[in-house]
PDB file of C-alpha atoms in Angstrom:
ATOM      1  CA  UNK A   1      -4.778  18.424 -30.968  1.00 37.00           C
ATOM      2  CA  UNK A   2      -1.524  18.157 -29.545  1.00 41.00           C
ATOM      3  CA  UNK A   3      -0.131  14.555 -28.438  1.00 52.00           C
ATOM      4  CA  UNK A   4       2.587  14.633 -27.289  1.00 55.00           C
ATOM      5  CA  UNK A   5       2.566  11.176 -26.270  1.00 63.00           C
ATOM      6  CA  UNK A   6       2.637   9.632 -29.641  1.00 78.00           C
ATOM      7  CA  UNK A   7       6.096  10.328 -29.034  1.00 86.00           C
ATOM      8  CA  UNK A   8       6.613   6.799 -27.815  1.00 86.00           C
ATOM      9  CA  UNK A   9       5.222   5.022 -30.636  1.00 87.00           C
ATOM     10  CA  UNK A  10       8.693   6.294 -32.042  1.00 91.00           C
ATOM     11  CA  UNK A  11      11.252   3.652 -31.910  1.00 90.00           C
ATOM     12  CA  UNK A  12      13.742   5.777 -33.482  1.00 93.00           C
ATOM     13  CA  UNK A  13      15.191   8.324 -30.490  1.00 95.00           C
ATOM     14  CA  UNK A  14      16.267  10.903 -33.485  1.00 96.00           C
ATOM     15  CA  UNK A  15      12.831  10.660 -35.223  1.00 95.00           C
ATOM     16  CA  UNK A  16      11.298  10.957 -31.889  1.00 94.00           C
ATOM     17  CA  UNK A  17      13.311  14.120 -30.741  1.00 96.00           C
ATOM     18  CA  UNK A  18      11.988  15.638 -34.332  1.00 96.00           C
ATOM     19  CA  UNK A  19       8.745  14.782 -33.436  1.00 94.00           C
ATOM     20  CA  UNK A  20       8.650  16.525 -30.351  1.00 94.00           C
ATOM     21  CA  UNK A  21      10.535  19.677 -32.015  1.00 96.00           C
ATOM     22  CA  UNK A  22       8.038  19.694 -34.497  1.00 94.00           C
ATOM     23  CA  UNK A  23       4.830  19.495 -32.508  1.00 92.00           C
ATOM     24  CA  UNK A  24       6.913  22.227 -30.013  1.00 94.00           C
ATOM     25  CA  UNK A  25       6.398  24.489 -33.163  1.00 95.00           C
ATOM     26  CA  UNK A  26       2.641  24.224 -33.982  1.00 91.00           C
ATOM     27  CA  UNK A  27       1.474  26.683 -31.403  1.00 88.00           C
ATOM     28  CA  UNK A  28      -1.973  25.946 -31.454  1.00 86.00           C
ATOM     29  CA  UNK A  29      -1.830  25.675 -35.174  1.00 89.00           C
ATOM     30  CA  UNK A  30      -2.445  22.726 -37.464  1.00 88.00           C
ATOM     31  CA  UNK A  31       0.742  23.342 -38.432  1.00 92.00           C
ATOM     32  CA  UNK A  32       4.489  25.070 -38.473  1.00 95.00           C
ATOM     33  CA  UNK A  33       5.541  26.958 -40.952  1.00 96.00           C
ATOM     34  CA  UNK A  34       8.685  26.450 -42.760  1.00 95.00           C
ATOM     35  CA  UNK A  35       9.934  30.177 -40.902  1.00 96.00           C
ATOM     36  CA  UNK A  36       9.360  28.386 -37.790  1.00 97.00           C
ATOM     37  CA  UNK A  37      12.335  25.406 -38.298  1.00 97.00           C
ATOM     38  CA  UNK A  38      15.590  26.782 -37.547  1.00 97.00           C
ATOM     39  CA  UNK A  39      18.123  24.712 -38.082  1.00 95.00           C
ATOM     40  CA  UNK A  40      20.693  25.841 -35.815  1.00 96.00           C
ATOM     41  CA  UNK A  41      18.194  24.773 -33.155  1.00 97.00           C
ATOM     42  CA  UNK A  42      18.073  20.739 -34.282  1.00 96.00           C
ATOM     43  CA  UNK A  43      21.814  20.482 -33.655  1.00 95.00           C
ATOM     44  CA  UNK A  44      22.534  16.389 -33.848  1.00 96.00           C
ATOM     45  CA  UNK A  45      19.350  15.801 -35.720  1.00 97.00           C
ATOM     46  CA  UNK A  46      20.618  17.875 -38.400  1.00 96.00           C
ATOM     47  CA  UNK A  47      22.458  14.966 -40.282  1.00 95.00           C
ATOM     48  CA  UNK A  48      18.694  12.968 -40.470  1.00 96.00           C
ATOM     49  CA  UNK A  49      16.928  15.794 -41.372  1.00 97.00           C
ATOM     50  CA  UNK A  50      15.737  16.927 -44.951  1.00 96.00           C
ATOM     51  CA  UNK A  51      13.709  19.966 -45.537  1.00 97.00           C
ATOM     52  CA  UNK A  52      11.062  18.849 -48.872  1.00 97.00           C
ATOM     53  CA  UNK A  53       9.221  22.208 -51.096  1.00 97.00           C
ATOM     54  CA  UNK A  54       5.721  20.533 -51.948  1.00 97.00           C
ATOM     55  CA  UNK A  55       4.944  21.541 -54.886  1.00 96.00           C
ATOM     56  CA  UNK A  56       2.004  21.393 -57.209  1.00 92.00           C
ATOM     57  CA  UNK A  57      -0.562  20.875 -54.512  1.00 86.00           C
ATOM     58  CA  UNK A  58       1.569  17.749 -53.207  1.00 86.00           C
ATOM     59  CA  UNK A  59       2.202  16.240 -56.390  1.00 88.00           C
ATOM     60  CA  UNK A  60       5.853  16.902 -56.677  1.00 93.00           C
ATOM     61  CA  UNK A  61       8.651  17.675 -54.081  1.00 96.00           C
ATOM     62  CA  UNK A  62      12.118  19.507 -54.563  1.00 96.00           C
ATOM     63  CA  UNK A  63      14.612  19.026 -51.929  1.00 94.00           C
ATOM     64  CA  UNK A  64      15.646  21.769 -50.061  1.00 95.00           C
ATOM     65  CA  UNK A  65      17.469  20.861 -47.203  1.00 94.00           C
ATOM     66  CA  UNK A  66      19.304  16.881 -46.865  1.00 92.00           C
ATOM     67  CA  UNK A  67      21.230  15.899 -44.011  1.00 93.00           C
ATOM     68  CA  UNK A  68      24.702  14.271 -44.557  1.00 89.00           C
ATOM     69  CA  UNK A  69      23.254  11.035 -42.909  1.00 87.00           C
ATOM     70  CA  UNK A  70      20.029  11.302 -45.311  1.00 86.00           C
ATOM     71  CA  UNK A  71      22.564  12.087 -48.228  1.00 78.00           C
ATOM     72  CA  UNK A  72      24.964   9.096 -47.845  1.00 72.00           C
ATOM     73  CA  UNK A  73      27.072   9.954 -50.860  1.00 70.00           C
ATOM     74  CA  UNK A  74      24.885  11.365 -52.950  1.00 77.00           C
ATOM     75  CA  UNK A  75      23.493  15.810 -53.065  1.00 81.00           C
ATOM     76  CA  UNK A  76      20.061  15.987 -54.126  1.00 86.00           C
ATOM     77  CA  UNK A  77      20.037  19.419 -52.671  1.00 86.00           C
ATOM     78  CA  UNK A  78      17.902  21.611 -54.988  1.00 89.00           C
ATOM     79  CA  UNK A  79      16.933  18.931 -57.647  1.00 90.00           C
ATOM     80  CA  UNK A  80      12.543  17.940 -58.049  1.00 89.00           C
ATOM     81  CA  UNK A  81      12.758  14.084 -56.253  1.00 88.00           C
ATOM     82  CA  UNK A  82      11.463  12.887 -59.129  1.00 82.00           C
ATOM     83  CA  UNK A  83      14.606  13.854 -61.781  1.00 84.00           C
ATOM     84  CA  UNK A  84      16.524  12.014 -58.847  1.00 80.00           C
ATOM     85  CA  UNK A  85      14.988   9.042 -58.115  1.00 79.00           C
ATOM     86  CA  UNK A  86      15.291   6.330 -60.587  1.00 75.00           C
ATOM     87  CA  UNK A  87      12.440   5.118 -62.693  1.00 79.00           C
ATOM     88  CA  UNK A  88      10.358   1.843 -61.506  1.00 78.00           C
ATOM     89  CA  UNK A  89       8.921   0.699 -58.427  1.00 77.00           C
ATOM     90  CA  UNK A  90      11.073   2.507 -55.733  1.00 75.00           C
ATOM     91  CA  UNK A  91      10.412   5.891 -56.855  1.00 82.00           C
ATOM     92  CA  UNK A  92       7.118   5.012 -56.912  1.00 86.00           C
ATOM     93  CA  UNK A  93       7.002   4.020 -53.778  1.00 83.00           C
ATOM     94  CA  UNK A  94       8.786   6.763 -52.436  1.00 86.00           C
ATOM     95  CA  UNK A  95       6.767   9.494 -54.413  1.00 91.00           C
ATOM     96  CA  UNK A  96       3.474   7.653 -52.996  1.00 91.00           C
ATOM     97  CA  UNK A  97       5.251   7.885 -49.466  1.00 90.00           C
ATOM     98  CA  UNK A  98       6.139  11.634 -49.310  1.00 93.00           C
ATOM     99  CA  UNK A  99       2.416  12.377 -51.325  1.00 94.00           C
ATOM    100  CA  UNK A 100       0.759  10.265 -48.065  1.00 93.00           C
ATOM    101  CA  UNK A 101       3.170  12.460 -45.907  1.00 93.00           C
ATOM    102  CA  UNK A 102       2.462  15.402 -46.946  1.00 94.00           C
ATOM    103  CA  UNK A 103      -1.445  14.929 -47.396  1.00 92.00           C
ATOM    104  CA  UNK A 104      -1.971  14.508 -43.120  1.00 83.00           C
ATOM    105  CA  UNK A 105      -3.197  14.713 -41.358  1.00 86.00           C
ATOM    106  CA  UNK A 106      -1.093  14.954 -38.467  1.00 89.00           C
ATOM    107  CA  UNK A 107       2.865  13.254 -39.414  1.00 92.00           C
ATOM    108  CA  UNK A 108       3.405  10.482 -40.687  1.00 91.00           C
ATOM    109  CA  UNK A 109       5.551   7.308 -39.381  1.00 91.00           C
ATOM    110  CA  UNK A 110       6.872   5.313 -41.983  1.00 90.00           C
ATOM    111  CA  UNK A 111       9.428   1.860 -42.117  1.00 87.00           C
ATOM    112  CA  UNK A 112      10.357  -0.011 -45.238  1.00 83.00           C
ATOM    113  CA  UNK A 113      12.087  -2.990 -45.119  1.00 74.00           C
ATOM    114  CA  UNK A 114      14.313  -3.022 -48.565  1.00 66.00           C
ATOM    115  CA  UNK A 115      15.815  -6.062 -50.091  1.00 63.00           C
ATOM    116  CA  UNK A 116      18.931  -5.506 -53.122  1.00 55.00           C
ATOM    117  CA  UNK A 117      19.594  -7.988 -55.518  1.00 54.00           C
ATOM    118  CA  UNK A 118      23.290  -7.040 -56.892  1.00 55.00           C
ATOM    119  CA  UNK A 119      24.574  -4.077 -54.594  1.00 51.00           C
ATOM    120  CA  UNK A 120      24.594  -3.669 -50.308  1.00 54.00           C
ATOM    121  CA  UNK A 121      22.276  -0.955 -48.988  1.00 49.00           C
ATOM    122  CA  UNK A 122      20.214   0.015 -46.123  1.00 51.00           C
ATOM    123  CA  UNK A 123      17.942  -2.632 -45.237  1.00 66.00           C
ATOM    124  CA  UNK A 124      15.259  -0.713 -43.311  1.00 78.00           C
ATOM    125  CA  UNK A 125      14.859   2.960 -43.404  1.00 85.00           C
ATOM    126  CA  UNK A 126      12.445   4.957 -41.017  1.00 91.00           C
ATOM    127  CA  UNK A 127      10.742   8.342 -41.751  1.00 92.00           C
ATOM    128  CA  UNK A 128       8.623  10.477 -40.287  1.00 95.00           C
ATOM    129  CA  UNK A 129       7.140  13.308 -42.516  1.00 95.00           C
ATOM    130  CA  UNK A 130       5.758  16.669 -40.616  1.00 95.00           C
ATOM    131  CA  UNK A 131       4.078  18.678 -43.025  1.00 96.00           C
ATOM    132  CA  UNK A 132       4.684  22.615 -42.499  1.00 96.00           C
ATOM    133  CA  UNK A 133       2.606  25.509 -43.553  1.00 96.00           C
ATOM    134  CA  UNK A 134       3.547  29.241 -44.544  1.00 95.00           C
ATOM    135  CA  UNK A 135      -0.510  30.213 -44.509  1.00 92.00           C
ATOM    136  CA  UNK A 136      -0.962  27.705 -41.817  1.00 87.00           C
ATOM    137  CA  UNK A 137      -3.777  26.195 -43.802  1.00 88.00           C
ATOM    138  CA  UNK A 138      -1.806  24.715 -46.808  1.00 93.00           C
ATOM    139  CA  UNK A 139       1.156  22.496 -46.753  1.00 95.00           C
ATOM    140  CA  UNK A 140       4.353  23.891 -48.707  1.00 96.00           C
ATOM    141  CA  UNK A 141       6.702  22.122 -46.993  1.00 97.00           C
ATOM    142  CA  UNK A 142       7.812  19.274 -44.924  1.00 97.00           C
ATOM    143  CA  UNK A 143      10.276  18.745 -42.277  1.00 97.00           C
ATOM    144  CA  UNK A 144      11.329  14.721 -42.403  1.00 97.00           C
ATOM    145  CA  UNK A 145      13.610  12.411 -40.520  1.00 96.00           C
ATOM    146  CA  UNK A 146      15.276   9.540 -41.742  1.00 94.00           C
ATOM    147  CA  UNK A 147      17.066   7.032 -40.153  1.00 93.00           C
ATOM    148  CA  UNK A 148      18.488   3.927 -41.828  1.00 84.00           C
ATOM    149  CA  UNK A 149      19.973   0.320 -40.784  1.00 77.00           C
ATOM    150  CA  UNK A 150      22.503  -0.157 -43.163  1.00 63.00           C
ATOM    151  CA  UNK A 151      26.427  -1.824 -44.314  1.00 56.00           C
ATOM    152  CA  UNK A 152      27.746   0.293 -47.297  1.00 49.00           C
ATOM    153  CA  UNK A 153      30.829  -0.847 -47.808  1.00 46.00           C
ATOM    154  CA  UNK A 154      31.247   1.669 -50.631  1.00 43.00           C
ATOM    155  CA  UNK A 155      30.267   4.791 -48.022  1.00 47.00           C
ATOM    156  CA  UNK A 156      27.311   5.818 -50.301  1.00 45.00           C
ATOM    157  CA  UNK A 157      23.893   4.944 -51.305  1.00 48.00           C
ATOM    158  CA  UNK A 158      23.098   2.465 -53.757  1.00 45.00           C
ATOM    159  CA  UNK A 159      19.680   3.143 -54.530  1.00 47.00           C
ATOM    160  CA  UNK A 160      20.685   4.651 -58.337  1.00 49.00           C
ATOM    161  CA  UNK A 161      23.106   1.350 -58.957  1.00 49.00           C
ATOM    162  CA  UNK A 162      20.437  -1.168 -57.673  1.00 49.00           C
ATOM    163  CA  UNK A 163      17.155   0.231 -56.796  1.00 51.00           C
ATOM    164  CA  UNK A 164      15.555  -2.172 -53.479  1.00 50.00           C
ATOM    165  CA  UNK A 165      12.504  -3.489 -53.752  1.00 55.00           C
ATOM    166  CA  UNK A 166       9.934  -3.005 -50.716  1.00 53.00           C
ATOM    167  CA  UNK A 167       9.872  -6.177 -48.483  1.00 50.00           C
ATOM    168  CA  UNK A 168       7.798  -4.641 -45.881  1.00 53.00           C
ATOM    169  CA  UNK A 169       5.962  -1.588 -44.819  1.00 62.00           C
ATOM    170  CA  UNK A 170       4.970  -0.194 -41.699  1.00 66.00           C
ATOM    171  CA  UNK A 171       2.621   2.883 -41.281  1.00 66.00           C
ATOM    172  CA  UNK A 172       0.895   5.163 -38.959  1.00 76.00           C
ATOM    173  CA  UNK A 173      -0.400   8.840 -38.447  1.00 72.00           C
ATOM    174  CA  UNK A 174       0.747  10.739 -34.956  1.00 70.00           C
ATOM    175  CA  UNK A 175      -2.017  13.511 -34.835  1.00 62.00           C
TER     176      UNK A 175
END
């Protein structure tokens, strides 16, 4: 079922504009398929936009598509999340987050609160994960916006330096 009224529970306007996008693109179907996003068509929500392959039924996730906002510095573009990430609780948590999002049903809002010990980065991040469909039956990609509060001095991220540890976590499903 279409709700387009979830919308609201978006705080983010970009996230929420993605939202709508996305749900403009099910068609009656539980879900897009990866054909269906065209980026030329998300114009200024291009930069928070990253197009994720799921891979081995949703256990692993190479990066396809990540929007210079998303990217901060560093070019995943290509490369399994899990080479990129480094090792320990974050890309944990962040493997557990885009699993969850990929999973549904429905999308999935997501904000972490992040605290760094040595090095600035963004102190709260927001996602929203929209799983997409080739078969229209089983997910093989996802279309996710991310928006982050953040003071890099250095103009690029700081998660490989100094990976944050999760302060706080906020979560819901927009069926």
């Amino acid at each position: 079922m279409i709700r387009p009224g979830d919308a609201g529970r978006i705080p983010e306007p970009q996230l929420r504009d993605l939202y709508l996008y996305w749900i403009g693109k099910k068609d009656g179907r539980a879900w897009p398929a990866g054909g269906d996003i065209d980026t030329a068509e998300l114009g200024p929500l291009l930069p928070y936009v990253m197009l994720v392959d799921v891979l081995q039924d949703g256990r692993r996730f190479r990066f396809r598509l990540v929007g210079a906002d998303v990217a901060i510095g560093v070019d995943p573009t290509g490369k399994l999340q899990h080479e990129e990430l480094p090792e320990g609780i974050y890309r944990d948590h962040i493997t557990a987050l885009f699993r969850r999002g990929a999973a549904g049903p429905g999308a999935l809002y997501s904000r972490s609160a992040y605290g760094y010990t040595e090095i600035e980065g963004p102190r709260g991040i927001s996602r929203l994960f929209m799983p997409l469909a080739s078969d229209g039956r089983t997910v093989d990609m996802m279309l996710v916006g991310q928006t982050a509060e953040r003071s890099l001095s250095q103009g690029q991220s700081a998660w490989k330096a100094n990976p944050p540890t999760i302060t706080e976590e906020i979560e819901f499903r927009l069926l």
